[in-house]
Short mmCIF file of C-alpha atoms in Angstrom, two decimals:
data_model
loop_
_atom_site.label_atom_id
_atom_site.label_comp_id
_atom_site.label_asym_id
_atom_site.label_seq_id
_atom_site.Cartn_x
_atom_site.Cartn_y
_atom_site.Cartn_z
CA MET A 1 -0.30 0.13 0.05
CA GLY A 2 3.23 1.99 0.36
CA SER A 3 3.83 2.82 -2.69
CA ILE A 4 0.72 3.04 -3.66
CA ILE A 5 0.13 6.01 -1.57
CA ARG A 6 3.59 7.71 -2.50
CA GLY A 7 2.29 7.12 -6.56
CA ILE A 8 -0.71 8.88 -5.34
CA SER A 9 1.04 11.78 -3.64
CA ASN A 10 3.07 12.04 -6.43
CA ASN A 11 0.49 13.60 -8.59
CA ILE A 12 -1.14 15.40 -6.06
CA ILE A 13 0.26 19.49 -6.97
CA ALA A 14 -0.84 22.38 -4.55
CA GLY A 15 -4.13 23.20 -2.95
CA GLY A 16 -4.94 19.36 -3.53
CA VAL A 17 -5.43 19.48 -6.92
CA PHE A 18 -4.58 16.28 -9.07
CA GLY A 19 -1.66 16.48 -11.67
CA PRO A 20 -2.11 15.67 -15.63
CA GLY A 21 -0.42 12.74 -14.31
CA ALA A 22 -3.13 11.50 -12.10
CA LEU A 23 -5.33 9.72 -14.32
CA ASN A 24 -4.62 7.75 -17.14
CA ASN A 25 -7.34 5.37 -19.33
CA SER A 26 -6.88 2.79 -17.17
CA SER A 27 -7.36 4.17 -13.83
CA VAL A 28 -10.43 6.53 -15.66
CA ALA A 29 -12.00 2.71 -16.92
CA SER A 30 -11.80 1.44 -13.22
CA ILE A 31 -13.84 4.00 -12.35
CA SER A 32 -17.77 2.27 -10.93
CA ALA A 33 -19.20 5.94 -10.75
CA LEU A 34 -18.77 9.04 -11.37
CA ALA A 35 -20.71 12.48 -10.25
CA GLN A 36 -22.65 13.97 -13.53
CA ILE A 37 -20.98 16.19 -15.22
CA SER A 38 -23.59 18.67 -16.88
CA ALA A 39 -23.78 19.77 -20.53
CA GLY A 40 -21.49 22.84 -21.86
CA GLY A 41 -22.51 25.14 -24.72
CA GLY A 42 -23.39 23.25 -27.73
CA ALA A 43 -24.30 19.91 -26.40
CA LEU A 44 -27.16 17.65 -27.44
CA VAL A 45 -29.34 16.95 -24.48
CA LYS A 46 -32.15 14.43 -25.17
CA ILE A 47 -35.69 15.50 -23.36
CA GLY A 48 -37.76 13.05 -22.00
CA SER A 49 -38.58 9.40 -23.24
CA THR A 50 -38.67 8.70 -27.33
CA GLN A 51 -41.64 7.88 -28.42
CA THR A 52 -42.89 4.83 -30.13
CA ALA A 53 -45.19 4.86 -32.82
CA SER A 54 -47.98 1.80 -33.24
CA ASN A 55 -50.68 2.87 -35.66
CA SER A 56 -51.05 6.19 -34.03
CA ALA A 57 -52.63 9.10 -35.55
CA SER A 58 -49.89 11.57 -34.94
CA ILE A 59 -46.69 11.74 -32.91
CA THR A 60 -46.54 15.34 -30.26
CA PHE A 61 -43.90 17.16 -28.66
CA THR A 62 -45.00 19.81 -26.21
CA GLY A 63 -43.11 21.92 -23.67
CA ILE A 64 -40.99 24.06 -26.07
CA ASP A 65 -39.27 26.66 -24.45
CA SER A 66 -36.66 28.98 -24.33
CA THR A 67 -34.09 26.40 -22.48
CA TYR A 68 -32.49 25.56 -25.64
CA GLY A 69 -31.48 27.74 -29.05
CA ALA A 70 -32.95 24.79 -30.80
CA TYR A 71 -34.72 21.79 -30.42
CA TYR A 72 -33.65 18.75 -33.23
CA PHE A 73 -36.12 15.66 -33.76
CA LEU A 74 -34.99 12.68 -34.83
CA LEU A 75 -37.58 10.10 -36.77
CA ASN A 76 -36.28 6.53 -36.93
CA SER A 77 -37.25 3.65 -38.72
CA ILE A 78 -40.89 5.17 -39.77
CA ARG A 79 -42.83 3.81 -41.65
CA PRO A 80 -46.68 5.12 -43.16
CA ALA A 81 -49.70 2.88 -42.35
CA GLU A 82 -50.90 3.10 -45.82
CA ASP A 83 -49.12 3.23 -49.34
CA THR A 84 -47.31 6.44 -50.83
CA ARG A 85 -48.07 8.67 -47.97
CA HIS A 86 -45.35 11.90 -47.03
CA ILE A 87 -44.76 12.20 -43.45
CA GLY A 88 -44.90 16.02 -42.46
CA VAL A 89 -44.89 18.54 -39.26
CA GLU A 90 -46.92 20.73 -37.92
CA PHE A 91 -46.21 23.49 -35.53
CA SER A 92 -48.60 25.14 -32.62
CA THR A 93 -48.77 28.20 -30.38
CA ASP A 94 -51.15 27.23 -28.14
CA GLY A 95 -49.49 24.01 -26.48
CA GLY A 96 -50.45 22.06 -29.04
CA SER A 97 -54.40 22.91 -28.95
CA SER A 98 -54.32 23.99 -32.43
CA TYR A 99 -51.54 23.57 -35.60
CA SER A 100 -52.51 25.81 -37.98
CA ILE A 101 -49.61 27.98 -38.48
CA ASN A 102 -49.10 28.99 -42.63
CA ARG A 103 -45.62 28.57 -43.45
CA PHE A 104 -43.72 28.18 -46.67
CA GLU A 105 -40.92 25.61 -47.52
CA ALA A 106 -39.07 23.96 -49.81
CA ASN A 107 -38.45 19.96 -50.74
CA THR A 108 -35.43 19.32 -53.15
CA TYR A 109 -35.18 15.39 -53.50
CA VAL A 110 -33.34 13.12 -55.19
CA ASN A 111 -33.50 9.10 -55.91
CA ARG A 112 -32.41 5.94 -57.50
CA ASN A 113 -34.13 2.82 -58.07
CA GLU A 114 -33.09 -0.74 -56.21
CA ASP A 115 -31.79 -1.65 -59.87
CA ASN A 116 -29.92 1.34 -60.10
CA THR A 117 -31.34 1.78 -63.62
CA ALA A 118 -33.06 4.88 -62.61
CA HIS A 119 -32.89 7.97 -61.09
CA ASP A 120 -34.22 11.29 -60.51
CA GLY A 121 -33.03 14.31 -59.58
CA PRO A 122 -32.08 16.91 -58.19
CA THR A 123 -35.51 18.07 -58.13
CA GLN A 124 -37.28 20.61 -56.30
CA TRP A 125 -40.95 20.94 -54.84
CA THR A 126 -42.33 24.39 -53.30
CA SER A 127 -45.32 25.70 -52.49
CA GLU A 128 -46.82 29.04 -50.31
CA ASN A 129 -49.40 28.78 -47.51
CA VAL A 130 -48.42 25.42 -46.39
CA GLU A 131 -50.77 24.01 -43.78
CA ASN A 132 -50.79 21.13 -41.72
CA ALA A 133 -48.98 18.69 -42.92
CA THR A 134 -51.04 17.41 -46.35
CA THR A 135 -48.80 19.39 -49.00
CA LEU A 136 -45.52 18.83 -48.40
CA GLY A 137 -43.30 16.02 -46.59
CA LYS A 138 -40.11 15.45 -45.17
CA LEU A 139 -39.63 11.81 -46.15
CA THR A 140 -42.21 11.54 -49.29
CA ARG A 141 -43.31 8.57 -51.37
CA GLN A 142 -42.98 6.13 -48.74
CA GLY A 143 -44.05 2.96 -49.26
CA ASN A 144 -45.58 0.78 -46.34
CA GLY A 145 -44.03 -2.86 -46.68
CA SER A 146 -42.91 -4.46 -43.91
CA ASP A 147 -39.65 -4.26 -45.29
CA GLU A 148 -40.12 -0.45 -46.14
CA ASN A 149 -38.86 2.49 -44.12
CA GLY A 150 -37.53 5.72 -43.46
CA SER A 151 -35.33 7.56 -41.05
CA CYS A 152 -35.13 11.67 -40.83
CA GLU A 153 -34.19 14.61 -38.25
CA VAL A 154 -35.99 17.94 -38.26
CA ILE A 155 -34.16 20.99 -36.70
CA LEU A 156 -36.50 24.01 -35.28
CA LEU A 157 -34.23 26.75 -34.46
CA ASN A 158 -34.94 29.41 -32.23
CA PRO A 159 -38.90 28.40 -31.57
CA SER A 160 -39.48 30.64 -28.77
CA ASN A 161 -38.51 33.98 -30.44
CA THR A 162 -41.08 36.67 -30.74
CA THR A 163 -39.85 39.10 -33.00
CA ARG A 164 -39.37 36.84 -36.03
CA TYR A 165 -40.60 33.87 -38.57
CA LYS A 166 -39.43 30.79 -37.01
CA VAL A 167 -36.81 28.67 -39.52
CA TYR A 168 -36.92 25.04 -39.59
CA LEU A 169 -34.92 22.40 -42.14
CA SER A 170 -34.71 18.37 -42.37
CA ARG A 171 -33.12 16.07 -44.17
CA GLY A 172 -33.96 12.40 -44.62
CA VAL A 173 -34.15 8.84 -46.95
CA GLY A 174 -37.05 6.44 -47.02
CA TYR A 175 -37.81 4.08 -49.38
CA THR A 176 -40.48 4.35 -51.85
CA GLN A 177 -43.56 2.27 -52.74
CA ASP A 178 -42.18 1.69 -56.14
CA ASN A 179 -38.49 0.37 -54.97
CA TYR A 180 -36.82 3.64 -55.20
CA SER A 181 -34.47 5.37 -52.33
CA MET A 182 -35.55 8.63 -51.92
CA THR A 183 -33.53 11.34 -50.73
CA ASN A 184 -35.11 14.55 -49.27
CA PHE A 185 -33.84 18.47 -48.06
CA VAL A 186 -36.31 20.81 -46.76
CA HIS A 187 -36.00 23.84 -45.75
CA GLY A 188 -38.87 25.77 -44.58
CA ILE A 189 -40.17 29.22 -42.53
CA THR A 190 -43.26 29.75 -40.29
CA ARG A 191 -45.32 32.63 -40.98
CA THR A 192 -45.76 33.86 -37.16
CA THR A 193 -44.00 35.82 -34.91
CA SER A 194 -45.70 34.07 -31.86
CA ALA A 195 -43.44 31.44 -30.00
CA ILE A 196 -43.67 27.60 -31.00
CA ASN A 197 -44.43 25.19 -27.98
CA ALA A 198 -45.21 22.19 -29.78
CA VAL A 199 -44.61 19.58 -33.12
CA ARG A 200 -46.87 17.09 -34.55
CA PHE A 201 -45.71 14.33 -37.32
CA LYS A 202 -48.14 12.56 -39.32
CA TYR A 203 -48.77 11.66 -42.58
CA GLU A 204 -51.06 13.44 -44.80
CA SER A 205 -53.40 10.43 -44.01
CA GLY A 206 -53.50 7.60 -42.35
CA ASN A 207 -51.92 6.21 -39.79
CA ILE A 208 -48.02 6.13 -38.36
CA ALA A 209 -47.60 1.97 -38.47
CA GLU A 210 -44.31 1.94 -36.91
CA GLY A 211 -40.87 3.88 -35.55
CA THR A 212 -39.56 5.73 -33.10
CA PHE A 213 -39.52 9.71 -32.33
CA THR A 214 -37.16 11.86 -30.12
CA MET A 215 -36.52 15.44 -29.07
CA TYR A 216 -33.54 17.10 -28.04
CA GLY A 217 -32.13 20.52 -27.05
CA TYR A 218 -29.13 22.29 -27.83
CA THR A 219 -27.25 24.13 -24.92
CA THR A 220 -27.36 27.71 -25.65
CA SER A 221 -24.48 27.83 -22.44
#
């Protein structure tokens, strides 16, 4: 024990602070528990529990506020109950009581079929005054076969700002009803200066057969 104590003491400097040689990969790996360390600026923090869809009409997230400068949503292995459907996002300023905010967005996509014999894009769809999730989607033309699915990420920036419109963007890849790999890049602006405090994901018709939905926040300090 004497040699161990001497080894540790040699790495303690003034004020009882551990010196640079006090910890190494081996000793850190042997620690059984550490107190929780708060995330610094720019960290991605999971908020709440992951929601799992099972023939669900929609998936909703509330509690969006000024705690985070941006909110990040991960939609993983989602699949529509009906064939050839677009997954979309809706925004609310009243805690989810209504989702009728006007917005305009553009969806740029590229695709290629599974036989590698045909492709399309980059092609852009644009629309003004998009309401609900009925016109454009974050993933488009998704198939509902048991082996068909898609995943995407959606970022909502500065949702609590009350002087400017809100900006959001998305990218994702899905498998279409006609055996194409479809990649979508979406960017849009909500036409409201009110704070956005709830988000809802749904297909333009039909339910969400399966998939997981997770919300994260970007820390700013």
